PDB file of C-alpha atoms in Angstrom:
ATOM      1  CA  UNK A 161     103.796 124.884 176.939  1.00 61.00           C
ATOM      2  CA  UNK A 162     107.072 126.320 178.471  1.00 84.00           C
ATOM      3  CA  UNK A 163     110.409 125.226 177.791  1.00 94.00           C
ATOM      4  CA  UNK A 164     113.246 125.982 179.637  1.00 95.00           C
ATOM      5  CA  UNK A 165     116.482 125.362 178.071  1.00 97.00           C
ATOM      6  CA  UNK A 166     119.464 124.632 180.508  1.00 96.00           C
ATOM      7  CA  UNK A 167     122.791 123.625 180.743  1.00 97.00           C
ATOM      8  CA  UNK A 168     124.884 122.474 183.577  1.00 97.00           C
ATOM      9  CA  UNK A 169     128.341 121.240 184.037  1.00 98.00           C
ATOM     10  CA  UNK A 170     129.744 118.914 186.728  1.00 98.00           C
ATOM     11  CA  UNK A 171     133.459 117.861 187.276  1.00 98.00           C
ATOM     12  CA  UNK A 172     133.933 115.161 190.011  1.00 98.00           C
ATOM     13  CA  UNK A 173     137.341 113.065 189.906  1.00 98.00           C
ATOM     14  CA  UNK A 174     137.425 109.383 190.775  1.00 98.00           C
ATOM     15  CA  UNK A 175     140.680 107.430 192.039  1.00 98.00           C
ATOM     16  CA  UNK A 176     140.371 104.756 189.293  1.00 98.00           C
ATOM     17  CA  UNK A 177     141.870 104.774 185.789  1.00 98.00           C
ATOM     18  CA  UNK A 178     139.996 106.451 182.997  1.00 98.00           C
ATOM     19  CA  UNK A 179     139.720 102.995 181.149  1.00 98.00           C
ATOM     20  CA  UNK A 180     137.808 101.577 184.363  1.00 98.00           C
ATOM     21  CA  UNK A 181     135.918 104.722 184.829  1.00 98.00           C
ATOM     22  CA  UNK A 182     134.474 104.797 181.116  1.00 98.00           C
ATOM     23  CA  UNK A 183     134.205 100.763 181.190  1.00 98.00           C
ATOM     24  CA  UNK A 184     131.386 101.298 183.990  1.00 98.00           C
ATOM     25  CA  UNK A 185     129.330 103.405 181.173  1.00 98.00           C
ATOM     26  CA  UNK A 186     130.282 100.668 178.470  1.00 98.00           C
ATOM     27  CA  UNK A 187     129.518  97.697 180.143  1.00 97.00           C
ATOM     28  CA  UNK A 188     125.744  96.703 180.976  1.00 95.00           C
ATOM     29  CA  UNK A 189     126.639  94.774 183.549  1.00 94.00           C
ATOM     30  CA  UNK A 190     129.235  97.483 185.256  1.00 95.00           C
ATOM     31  CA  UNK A 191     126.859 100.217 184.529  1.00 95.00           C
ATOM     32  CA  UNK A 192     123.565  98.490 186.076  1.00 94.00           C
ATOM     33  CA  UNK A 193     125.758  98.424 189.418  1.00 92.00           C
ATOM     34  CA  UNK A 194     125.462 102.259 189.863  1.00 94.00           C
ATOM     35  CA  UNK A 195     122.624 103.455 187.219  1.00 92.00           C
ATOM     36  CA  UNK A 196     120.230 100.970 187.453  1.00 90.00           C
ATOM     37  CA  UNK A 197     119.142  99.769 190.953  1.00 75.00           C
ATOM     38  CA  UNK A 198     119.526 103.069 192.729  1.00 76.00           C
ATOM     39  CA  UNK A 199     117.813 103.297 196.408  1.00 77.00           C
ATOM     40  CA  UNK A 200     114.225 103.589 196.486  1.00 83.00           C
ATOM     41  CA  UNK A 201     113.725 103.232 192.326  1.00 84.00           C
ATOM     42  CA  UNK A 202     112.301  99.692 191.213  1.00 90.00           C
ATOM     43  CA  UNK A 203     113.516  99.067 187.786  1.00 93.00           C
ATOM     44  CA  UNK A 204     110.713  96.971 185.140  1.00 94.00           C
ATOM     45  CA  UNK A 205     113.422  97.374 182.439  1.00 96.00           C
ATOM     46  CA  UNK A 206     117.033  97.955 181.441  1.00 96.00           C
ATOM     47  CA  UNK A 207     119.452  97.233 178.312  1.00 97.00           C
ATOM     48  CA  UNK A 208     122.152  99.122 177.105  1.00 98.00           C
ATOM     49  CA  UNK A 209     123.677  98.792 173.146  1.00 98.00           C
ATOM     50  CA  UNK A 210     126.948 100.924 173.489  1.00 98.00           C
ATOM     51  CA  UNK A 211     127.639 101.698 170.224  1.00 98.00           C
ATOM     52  CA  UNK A 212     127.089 105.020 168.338  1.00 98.00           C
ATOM     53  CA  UNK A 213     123.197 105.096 167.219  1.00 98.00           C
ATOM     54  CA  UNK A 214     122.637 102.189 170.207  1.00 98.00           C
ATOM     55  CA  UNK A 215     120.034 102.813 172.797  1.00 98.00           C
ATOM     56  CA  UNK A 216     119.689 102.612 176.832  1.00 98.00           C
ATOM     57  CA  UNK A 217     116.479 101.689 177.795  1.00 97.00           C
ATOM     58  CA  UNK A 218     115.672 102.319 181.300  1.00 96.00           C
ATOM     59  CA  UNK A 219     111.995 101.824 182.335  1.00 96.00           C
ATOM     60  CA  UNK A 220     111.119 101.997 186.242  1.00 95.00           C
ATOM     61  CA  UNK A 221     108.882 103.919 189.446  1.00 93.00           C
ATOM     62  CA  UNK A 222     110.168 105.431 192.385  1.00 87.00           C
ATOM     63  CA  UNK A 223     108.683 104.908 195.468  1.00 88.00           C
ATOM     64  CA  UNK A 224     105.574 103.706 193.911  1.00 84.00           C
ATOM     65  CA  UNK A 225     105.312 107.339 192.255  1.00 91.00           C
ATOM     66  CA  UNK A 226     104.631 107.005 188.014  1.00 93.00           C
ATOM     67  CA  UNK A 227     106.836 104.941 185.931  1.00 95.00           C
ATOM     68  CA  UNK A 228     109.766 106.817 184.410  1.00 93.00           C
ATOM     69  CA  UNK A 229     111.074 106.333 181.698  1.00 96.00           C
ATOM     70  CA  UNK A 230     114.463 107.153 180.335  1.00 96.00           C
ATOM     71  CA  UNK A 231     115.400 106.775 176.358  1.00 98.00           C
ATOM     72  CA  UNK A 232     119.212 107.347 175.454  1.00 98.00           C
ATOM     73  CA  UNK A 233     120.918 107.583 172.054  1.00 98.00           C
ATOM     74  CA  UNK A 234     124.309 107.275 171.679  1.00 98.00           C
ATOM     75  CA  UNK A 235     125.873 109.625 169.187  1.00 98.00           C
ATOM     76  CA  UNK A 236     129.845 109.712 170.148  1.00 97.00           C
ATOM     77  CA  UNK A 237     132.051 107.373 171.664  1.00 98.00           C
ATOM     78  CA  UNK A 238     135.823 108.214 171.928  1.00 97.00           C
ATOM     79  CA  UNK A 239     137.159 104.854 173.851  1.00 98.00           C
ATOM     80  CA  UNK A 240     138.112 105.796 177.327  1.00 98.00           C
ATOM     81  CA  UNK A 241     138.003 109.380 176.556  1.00 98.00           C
ATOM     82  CA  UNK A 242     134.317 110.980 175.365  1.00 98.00           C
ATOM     83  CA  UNK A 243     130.697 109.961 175.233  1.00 98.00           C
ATOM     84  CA  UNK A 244     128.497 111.916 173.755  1.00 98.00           C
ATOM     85  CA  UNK A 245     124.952 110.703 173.942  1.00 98.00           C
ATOM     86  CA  UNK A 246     121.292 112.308 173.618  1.00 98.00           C
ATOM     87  CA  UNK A 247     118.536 111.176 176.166  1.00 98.00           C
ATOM     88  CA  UNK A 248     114.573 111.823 176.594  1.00 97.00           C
ATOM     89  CA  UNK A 249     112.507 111.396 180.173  1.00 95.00           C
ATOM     90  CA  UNK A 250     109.246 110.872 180.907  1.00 95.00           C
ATOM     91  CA  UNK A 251     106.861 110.797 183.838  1.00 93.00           C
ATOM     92  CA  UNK A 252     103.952 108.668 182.726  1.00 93.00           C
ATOM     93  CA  UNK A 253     102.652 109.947 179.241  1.00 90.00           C
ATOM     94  CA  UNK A 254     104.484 113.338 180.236  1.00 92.00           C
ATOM     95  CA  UNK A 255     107.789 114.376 178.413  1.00 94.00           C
ATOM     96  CA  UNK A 256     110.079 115.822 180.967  1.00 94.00           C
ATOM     97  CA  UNK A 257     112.998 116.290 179.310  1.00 96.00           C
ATOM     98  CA  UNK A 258     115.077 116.080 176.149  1.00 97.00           C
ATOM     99  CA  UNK A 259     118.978 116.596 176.916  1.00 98.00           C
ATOM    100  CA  UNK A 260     122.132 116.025 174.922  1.00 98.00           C
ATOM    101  CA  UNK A 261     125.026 115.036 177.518  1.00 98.00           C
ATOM    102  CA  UNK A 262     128.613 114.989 177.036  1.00 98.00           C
ATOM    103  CA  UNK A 263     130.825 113.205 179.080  1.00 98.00           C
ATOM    104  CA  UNK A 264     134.643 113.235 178.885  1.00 98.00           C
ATOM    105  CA  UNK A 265     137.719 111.125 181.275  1.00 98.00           C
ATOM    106  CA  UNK A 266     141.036 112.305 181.394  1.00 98.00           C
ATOM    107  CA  UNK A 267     143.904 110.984 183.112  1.00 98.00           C
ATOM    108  CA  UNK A 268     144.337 113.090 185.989  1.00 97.00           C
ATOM    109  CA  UNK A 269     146.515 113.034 189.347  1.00 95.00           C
ATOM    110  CA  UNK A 270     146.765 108.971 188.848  1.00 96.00           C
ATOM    111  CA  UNK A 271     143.031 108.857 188.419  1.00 98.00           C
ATOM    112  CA  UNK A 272     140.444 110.038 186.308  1.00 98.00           C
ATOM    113  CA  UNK A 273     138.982 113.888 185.613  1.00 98.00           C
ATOM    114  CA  UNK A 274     135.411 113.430 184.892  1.00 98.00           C
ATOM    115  CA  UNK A 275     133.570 116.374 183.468  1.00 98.00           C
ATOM    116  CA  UNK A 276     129.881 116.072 182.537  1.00 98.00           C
ATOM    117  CA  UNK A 277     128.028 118.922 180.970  1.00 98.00           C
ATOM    118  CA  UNK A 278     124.293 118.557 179.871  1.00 98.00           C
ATOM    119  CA  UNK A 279     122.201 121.094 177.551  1.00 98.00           C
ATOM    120  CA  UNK A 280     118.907 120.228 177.981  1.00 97.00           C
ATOM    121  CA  UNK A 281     115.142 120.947 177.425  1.00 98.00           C
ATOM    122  CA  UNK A 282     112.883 120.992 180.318  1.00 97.00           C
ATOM    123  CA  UNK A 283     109.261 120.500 179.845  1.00 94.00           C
ATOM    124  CA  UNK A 284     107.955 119.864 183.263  1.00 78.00           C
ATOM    125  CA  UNK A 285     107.229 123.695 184.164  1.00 74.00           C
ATOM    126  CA  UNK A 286     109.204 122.803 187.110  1.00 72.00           C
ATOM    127  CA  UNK A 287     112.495 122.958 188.667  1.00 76.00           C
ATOM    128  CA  UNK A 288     113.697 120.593 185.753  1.00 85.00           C
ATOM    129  CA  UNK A 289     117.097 121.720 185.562  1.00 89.00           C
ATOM    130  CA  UNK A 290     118.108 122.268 188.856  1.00 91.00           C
ATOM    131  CA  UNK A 291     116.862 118.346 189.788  1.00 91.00           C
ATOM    132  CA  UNK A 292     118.615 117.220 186.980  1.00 94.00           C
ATOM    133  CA  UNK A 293     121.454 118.542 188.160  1.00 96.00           C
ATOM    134  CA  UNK A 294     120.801 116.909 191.593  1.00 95.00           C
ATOM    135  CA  UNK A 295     120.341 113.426 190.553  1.00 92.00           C
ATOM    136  CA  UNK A 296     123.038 113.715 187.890  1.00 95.00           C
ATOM    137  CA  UNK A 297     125.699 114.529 191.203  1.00 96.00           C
ATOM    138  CA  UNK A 298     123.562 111.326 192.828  1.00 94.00           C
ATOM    139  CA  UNK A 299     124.740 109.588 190.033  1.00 94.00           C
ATOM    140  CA  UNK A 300     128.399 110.308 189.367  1.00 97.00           C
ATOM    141  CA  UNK A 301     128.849 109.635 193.707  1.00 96.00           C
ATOM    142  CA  UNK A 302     127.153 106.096 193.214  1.00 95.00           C
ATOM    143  CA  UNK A 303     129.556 105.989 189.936  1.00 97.00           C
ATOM    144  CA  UNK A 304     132.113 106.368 192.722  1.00 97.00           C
ATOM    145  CA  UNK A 305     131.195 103.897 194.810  1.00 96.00           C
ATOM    146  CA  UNK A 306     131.076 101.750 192.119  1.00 96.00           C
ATOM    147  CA  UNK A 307     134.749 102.371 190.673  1.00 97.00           C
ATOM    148  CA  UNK A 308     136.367 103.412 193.852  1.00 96.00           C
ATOM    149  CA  UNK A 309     135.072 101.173 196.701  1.00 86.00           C
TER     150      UNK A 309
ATOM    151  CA  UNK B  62     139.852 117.095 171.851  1.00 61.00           C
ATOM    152  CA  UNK B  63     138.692 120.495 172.524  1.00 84.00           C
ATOM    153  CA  UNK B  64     134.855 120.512 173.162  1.00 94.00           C
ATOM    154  CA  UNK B  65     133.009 124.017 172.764  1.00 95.00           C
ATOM    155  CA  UNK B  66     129.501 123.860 174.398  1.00 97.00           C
ATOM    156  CA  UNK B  67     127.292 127.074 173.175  1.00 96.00           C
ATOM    157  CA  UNK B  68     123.640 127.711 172.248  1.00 97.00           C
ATOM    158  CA  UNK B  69     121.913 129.991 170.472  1.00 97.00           C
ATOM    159  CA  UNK B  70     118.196 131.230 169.589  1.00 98.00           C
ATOM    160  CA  UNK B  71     116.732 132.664 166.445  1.00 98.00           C
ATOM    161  CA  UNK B  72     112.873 134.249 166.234  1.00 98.00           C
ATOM    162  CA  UNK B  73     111.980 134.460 162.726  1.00 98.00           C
ATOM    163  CA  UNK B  74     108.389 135.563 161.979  1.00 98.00           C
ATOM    164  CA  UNK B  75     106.658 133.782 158.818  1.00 98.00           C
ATOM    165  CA  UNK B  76     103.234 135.636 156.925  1.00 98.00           C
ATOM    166  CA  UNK B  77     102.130 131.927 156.505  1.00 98.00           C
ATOM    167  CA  UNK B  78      99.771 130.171 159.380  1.00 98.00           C
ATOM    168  CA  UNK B  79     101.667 127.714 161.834  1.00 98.00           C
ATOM    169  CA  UNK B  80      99.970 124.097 159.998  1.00 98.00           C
ATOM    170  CA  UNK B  81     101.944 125.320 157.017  1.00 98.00           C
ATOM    171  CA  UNK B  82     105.262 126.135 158.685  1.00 98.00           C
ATOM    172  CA  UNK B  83     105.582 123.309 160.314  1.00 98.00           C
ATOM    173  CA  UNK B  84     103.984 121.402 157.490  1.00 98.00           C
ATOM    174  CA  UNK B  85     107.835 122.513 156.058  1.00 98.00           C
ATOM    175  CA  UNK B  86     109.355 120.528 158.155  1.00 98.00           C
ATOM    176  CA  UNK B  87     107.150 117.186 158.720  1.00 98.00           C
ATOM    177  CA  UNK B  88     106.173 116.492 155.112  1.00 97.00           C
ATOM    178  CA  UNK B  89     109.791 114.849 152.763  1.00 95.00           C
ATOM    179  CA  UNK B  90     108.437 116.817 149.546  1.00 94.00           C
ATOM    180  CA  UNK B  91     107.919 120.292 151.416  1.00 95.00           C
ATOM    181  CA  UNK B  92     111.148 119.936 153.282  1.00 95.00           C
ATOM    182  CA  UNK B  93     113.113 119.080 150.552  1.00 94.00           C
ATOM    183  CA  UNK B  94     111.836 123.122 148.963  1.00 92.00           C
ATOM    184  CA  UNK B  95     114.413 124.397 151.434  1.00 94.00           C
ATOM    185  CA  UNK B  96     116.278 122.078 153.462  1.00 92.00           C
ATOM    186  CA  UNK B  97     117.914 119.993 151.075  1.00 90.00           C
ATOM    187  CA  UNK B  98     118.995 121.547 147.412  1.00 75.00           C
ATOM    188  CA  UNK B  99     120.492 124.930 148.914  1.00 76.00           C
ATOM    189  CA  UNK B 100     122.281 126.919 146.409  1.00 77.00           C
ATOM    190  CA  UNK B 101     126.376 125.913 145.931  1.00 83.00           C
ATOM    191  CA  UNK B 102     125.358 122.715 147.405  1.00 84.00           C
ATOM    192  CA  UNK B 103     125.215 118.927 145.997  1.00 90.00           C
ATOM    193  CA  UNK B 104     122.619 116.589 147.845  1.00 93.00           C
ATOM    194  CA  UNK B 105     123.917 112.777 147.412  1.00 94.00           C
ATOM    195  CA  UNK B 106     120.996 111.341 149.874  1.00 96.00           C
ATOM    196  CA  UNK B 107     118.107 112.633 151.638  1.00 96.00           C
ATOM    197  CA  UNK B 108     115.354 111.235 153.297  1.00 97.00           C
ATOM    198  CA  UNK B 109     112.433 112.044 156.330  1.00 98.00           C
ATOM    199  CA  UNK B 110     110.914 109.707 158.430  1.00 98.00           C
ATOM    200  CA  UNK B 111     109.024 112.426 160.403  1.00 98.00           C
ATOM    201  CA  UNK B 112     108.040 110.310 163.938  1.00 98.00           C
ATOM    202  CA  UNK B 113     109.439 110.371 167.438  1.00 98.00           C
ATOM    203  CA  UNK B 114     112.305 108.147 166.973  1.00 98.00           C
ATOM    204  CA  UNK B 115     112.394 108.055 163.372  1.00 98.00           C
ATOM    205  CA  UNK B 116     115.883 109.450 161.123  1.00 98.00           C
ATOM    206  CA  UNK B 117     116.414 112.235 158.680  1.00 98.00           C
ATOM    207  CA  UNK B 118     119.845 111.781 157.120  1.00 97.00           C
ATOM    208  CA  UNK B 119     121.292 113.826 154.437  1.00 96.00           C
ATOM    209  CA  UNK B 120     124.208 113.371 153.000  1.00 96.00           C
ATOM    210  CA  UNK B 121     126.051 115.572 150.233  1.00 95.00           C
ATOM    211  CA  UNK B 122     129.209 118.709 149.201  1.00 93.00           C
ATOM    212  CA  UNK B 123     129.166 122.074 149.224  1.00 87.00           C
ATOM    213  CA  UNK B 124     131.241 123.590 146.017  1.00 88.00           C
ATOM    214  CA  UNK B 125     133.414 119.642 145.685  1.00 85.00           C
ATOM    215  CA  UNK B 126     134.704 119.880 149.245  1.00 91.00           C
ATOM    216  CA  UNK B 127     134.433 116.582 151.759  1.00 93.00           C
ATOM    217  CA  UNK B 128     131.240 114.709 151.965  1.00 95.00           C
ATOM    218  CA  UNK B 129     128.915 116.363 154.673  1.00 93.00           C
ATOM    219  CA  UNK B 130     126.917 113.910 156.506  1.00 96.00           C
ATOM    220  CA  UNK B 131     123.686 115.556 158.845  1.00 96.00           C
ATOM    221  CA  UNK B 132     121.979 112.586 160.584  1.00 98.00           C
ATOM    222  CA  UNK B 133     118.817 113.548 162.553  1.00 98.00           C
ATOM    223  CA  UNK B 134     116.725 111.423 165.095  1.00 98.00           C
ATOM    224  CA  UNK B 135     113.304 113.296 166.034  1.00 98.00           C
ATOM    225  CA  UNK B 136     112.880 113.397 169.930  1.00 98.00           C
ATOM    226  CA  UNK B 137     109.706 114.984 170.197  1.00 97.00           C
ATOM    227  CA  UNK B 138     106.940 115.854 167.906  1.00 98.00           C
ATOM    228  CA  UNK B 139     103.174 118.477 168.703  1.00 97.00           C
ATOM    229  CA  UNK B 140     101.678 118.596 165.546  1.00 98.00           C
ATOM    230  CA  UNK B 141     101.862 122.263 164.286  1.00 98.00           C
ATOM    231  CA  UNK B 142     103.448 123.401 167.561  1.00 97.00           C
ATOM    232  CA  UNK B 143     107.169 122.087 168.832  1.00 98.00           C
ATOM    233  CA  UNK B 144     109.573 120.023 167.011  1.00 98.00           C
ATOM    234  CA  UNK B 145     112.257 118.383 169.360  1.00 98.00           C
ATOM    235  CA  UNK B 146     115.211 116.825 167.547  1.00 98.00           C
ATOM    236  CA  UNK B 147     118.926 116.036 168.242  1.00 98.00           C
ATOM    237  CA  UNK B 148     121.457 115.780 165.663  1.00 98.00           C
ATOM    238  CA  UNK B 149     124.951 115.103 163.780  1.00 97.00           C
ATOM    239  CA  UNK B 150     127.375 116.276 161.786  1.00 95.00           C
ATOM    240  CA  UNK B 151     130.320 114.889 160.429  1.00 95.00           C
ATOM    241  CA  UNK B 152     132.971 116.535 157.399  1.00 93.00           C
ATOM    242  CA  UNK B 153     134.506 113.450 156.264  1.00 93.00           C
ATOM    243  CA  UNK B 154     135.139 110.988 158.903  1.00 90.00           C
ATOM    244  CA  UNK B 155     135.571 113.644 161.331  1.00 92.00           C
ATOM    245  CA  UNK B 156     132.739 115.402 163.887  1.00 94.00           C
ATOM    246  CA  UNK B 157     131.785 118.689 163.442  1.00 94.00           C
ATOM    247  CA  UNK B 158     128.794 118.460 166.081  1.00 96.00           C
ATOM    248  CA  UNK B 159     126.127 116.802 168.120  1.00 97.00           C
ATOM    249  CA  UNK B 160     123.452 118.976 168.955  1.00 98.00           C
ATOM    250  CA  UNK B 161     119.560 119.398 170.340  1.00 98.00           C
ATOM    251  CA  UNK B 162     117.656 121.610 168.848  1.00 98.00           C
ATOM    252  CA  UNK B 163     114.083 122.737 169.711  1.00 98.00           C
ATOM    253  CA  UNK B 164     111.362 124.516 167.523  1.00 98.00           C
ATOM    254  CA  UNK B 165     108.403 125.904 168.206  1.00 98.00           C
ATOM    255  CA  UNK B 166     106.059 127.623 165.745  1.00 98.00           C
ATOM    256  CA  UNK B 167     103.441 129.971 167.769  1.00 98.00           C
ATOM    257  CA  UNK B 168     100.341 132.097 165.873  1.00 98.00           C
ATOM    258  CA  UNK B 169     101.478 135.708 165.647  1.00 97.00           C
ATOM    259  CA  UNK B 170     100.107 138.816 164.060  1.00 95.00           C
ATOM    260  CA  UNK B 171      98.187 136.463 161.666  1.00 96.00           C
ATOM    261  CA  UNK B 172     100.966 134.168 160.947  1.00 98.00           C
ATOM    262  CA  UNK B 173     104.133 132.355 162.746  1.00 98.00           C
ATOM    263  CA  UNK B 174     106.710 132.859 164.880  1.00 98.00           C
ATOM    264  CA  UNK B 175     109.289 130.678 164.506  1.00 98.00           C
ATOM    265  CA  UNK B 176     111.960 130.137 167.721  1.00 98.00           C
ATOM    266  CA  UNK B 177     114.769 127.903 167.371  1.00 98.00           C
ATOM    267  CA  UNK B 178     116.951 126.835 169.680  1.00 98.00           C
ATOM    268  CA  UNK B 179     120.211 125.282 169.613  1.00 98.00           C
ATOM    269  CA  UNK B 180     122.011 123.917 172.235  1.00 98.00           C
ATOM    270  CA  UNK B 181     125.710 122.019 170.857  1.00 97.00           C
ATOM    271  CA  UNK B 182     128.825 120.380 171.409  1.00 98.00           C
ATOM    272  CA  UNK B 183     131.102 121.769 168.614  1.00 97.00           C
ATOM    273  CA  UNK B 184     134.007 119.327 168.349  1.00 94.00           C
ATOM    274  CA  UNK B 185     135.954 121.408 164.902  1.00 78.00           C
ATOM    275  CA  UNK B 186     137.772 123.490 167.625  1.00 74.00           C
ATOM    276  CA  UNK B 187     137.254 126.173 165.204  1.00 71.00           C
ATOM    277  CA  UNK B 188     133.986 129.147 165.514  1.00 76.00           C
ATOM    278  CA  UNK B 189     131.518 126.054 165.188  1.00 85.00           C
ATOM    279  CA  UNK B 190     128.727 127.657 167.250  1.00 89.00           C
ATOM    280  CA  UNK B 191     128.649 130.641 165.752  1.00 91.00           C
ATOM    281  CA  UNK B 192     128.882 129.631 162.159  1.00 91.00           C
ATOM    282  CA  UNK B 193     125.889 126.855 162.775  1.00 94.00           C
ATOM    283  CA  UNK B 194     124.155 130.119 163.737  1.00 96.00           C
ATOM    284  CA  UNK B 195     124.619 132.003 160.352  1.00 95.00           C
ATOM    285  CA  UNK B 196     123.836 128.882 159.027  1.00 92.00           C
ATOM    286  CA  UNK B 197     120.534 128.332 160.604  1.00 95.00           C
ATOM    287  CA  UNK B 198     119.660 131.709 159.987  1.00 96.00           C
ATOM    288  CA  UNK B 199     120.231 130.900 155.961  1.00 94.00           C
ATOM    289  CA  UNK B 200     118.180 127.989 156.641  1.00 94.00           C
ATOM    290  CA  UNK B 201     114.888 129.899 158.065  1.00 97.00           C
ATOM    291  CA  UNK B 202     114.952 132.636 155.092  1.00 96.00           C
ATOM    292  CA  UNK B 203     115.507 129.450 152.797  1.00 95.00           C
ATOM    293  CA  UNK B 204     112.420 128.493 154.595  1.00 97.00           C
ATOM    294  CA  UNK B 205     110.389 131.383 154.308  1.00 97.00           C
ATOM    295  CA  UNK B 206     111.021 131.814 150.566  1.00 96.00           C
ATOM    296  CA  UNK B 207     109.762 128.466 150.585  1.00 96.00           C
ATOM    297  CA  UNK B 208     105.863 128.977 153.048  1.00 97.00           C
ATOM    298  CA  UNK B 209     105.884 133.053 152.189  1.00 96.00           C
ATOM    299  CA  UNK B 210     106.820 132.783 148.718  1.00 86.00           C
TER     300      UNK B 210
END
């Protein structure tokens, strides 16, 4: 049973406005267009309640591999500025993961200054941290594609 | 809206077996020994629903200053082995924290070794990290007055 505790930061800057960039983490429908139907991942379930002490629900398999699951709490939302949210994975019955992520946009260079930094747990005995890492840059470049074109 | 990310890690060893350690934390009545009515302090609501997913909130003042609010969701729970939690606090309206904290309680020499870890966003902009550290450390000789008499 070893944990490895982690933490990562990530700062990637987008061309759109911070209200646009933090309305595609709001907004289920904005944020299924980069977080949920990534390539190769089949989602079974999604909903998002953005509100402090709301839940993301993400439920889905990748390549036929186990289902994943992904359980987020949200704990702090500045409008347009901060989210600051806590999130559990799992592989299967497996716990993966248990991570508290803090997100922050600022106005920056006509655009947006996104900085990301996630303290988590890592169960899997793995390379937990370092994947997360990974897939969390996956993420913010399909968050660009998304809010950038 | 200065955000300091830290951790830290206390290992406290116990005299008392690891089922009653963590039997300190899971059961309301034995948590309440340490956790809750701590000297200079005045406890307006507490309560422990001890289950993945399930709240602790607490709610009181220390020596008539602003209400403290300390609202706890359980992540992950092995019975008499790792507790995986994430939590808030709040002076007032305003947040002090959000944090995820892991415990595990291991056999050793013939009774426990506590670790705790803390990894937090302190939001006060003032030495949040390192006073949540005395204060856990308070908290875990609160605790073993409490399993070590």
């Amino acid at each position: 049973m070893s944990i490895d505790h982690a933490s990562f930061t990530i700062i990637r800057d987008y061309k759109a406005k911070p209200a646009r960039v933090f309305a595609a983490h709001a907004r289920e429908d904005a944020k299924r267009t980069w977080f949920v139907d990534a390539e190769g991942w089949e989602t079974a379930e999604y909903s998002l309640d953005f509100r402090p002490h709301g839940w993301e629900i993400w439920r889905g398999r990748y390549q036929g591999g186990p289902e994943i699951r992904n359980n987020t709490l949200y704990l702090d939302i500045v409008e347009n500025a901060r989210i600051i949210l806590a999130y559990e994975m799992f592989a299967g019955d497996a716990r993966l993961s248990a991570s508290l992520l803090t997100i922050t946009f600022a106005a920056h260079g006509g655009g947006t200054r996104l900085t990301l930094t996630e303290q988590g747990a890592y169960l899997d005995g793995g390379d937990g941290a370092r994947n997360r890492e990974i897939g969390s840059r996956e993420l913010l470049e399909a968050l660009a594609k998304a809010v950038d074109g």
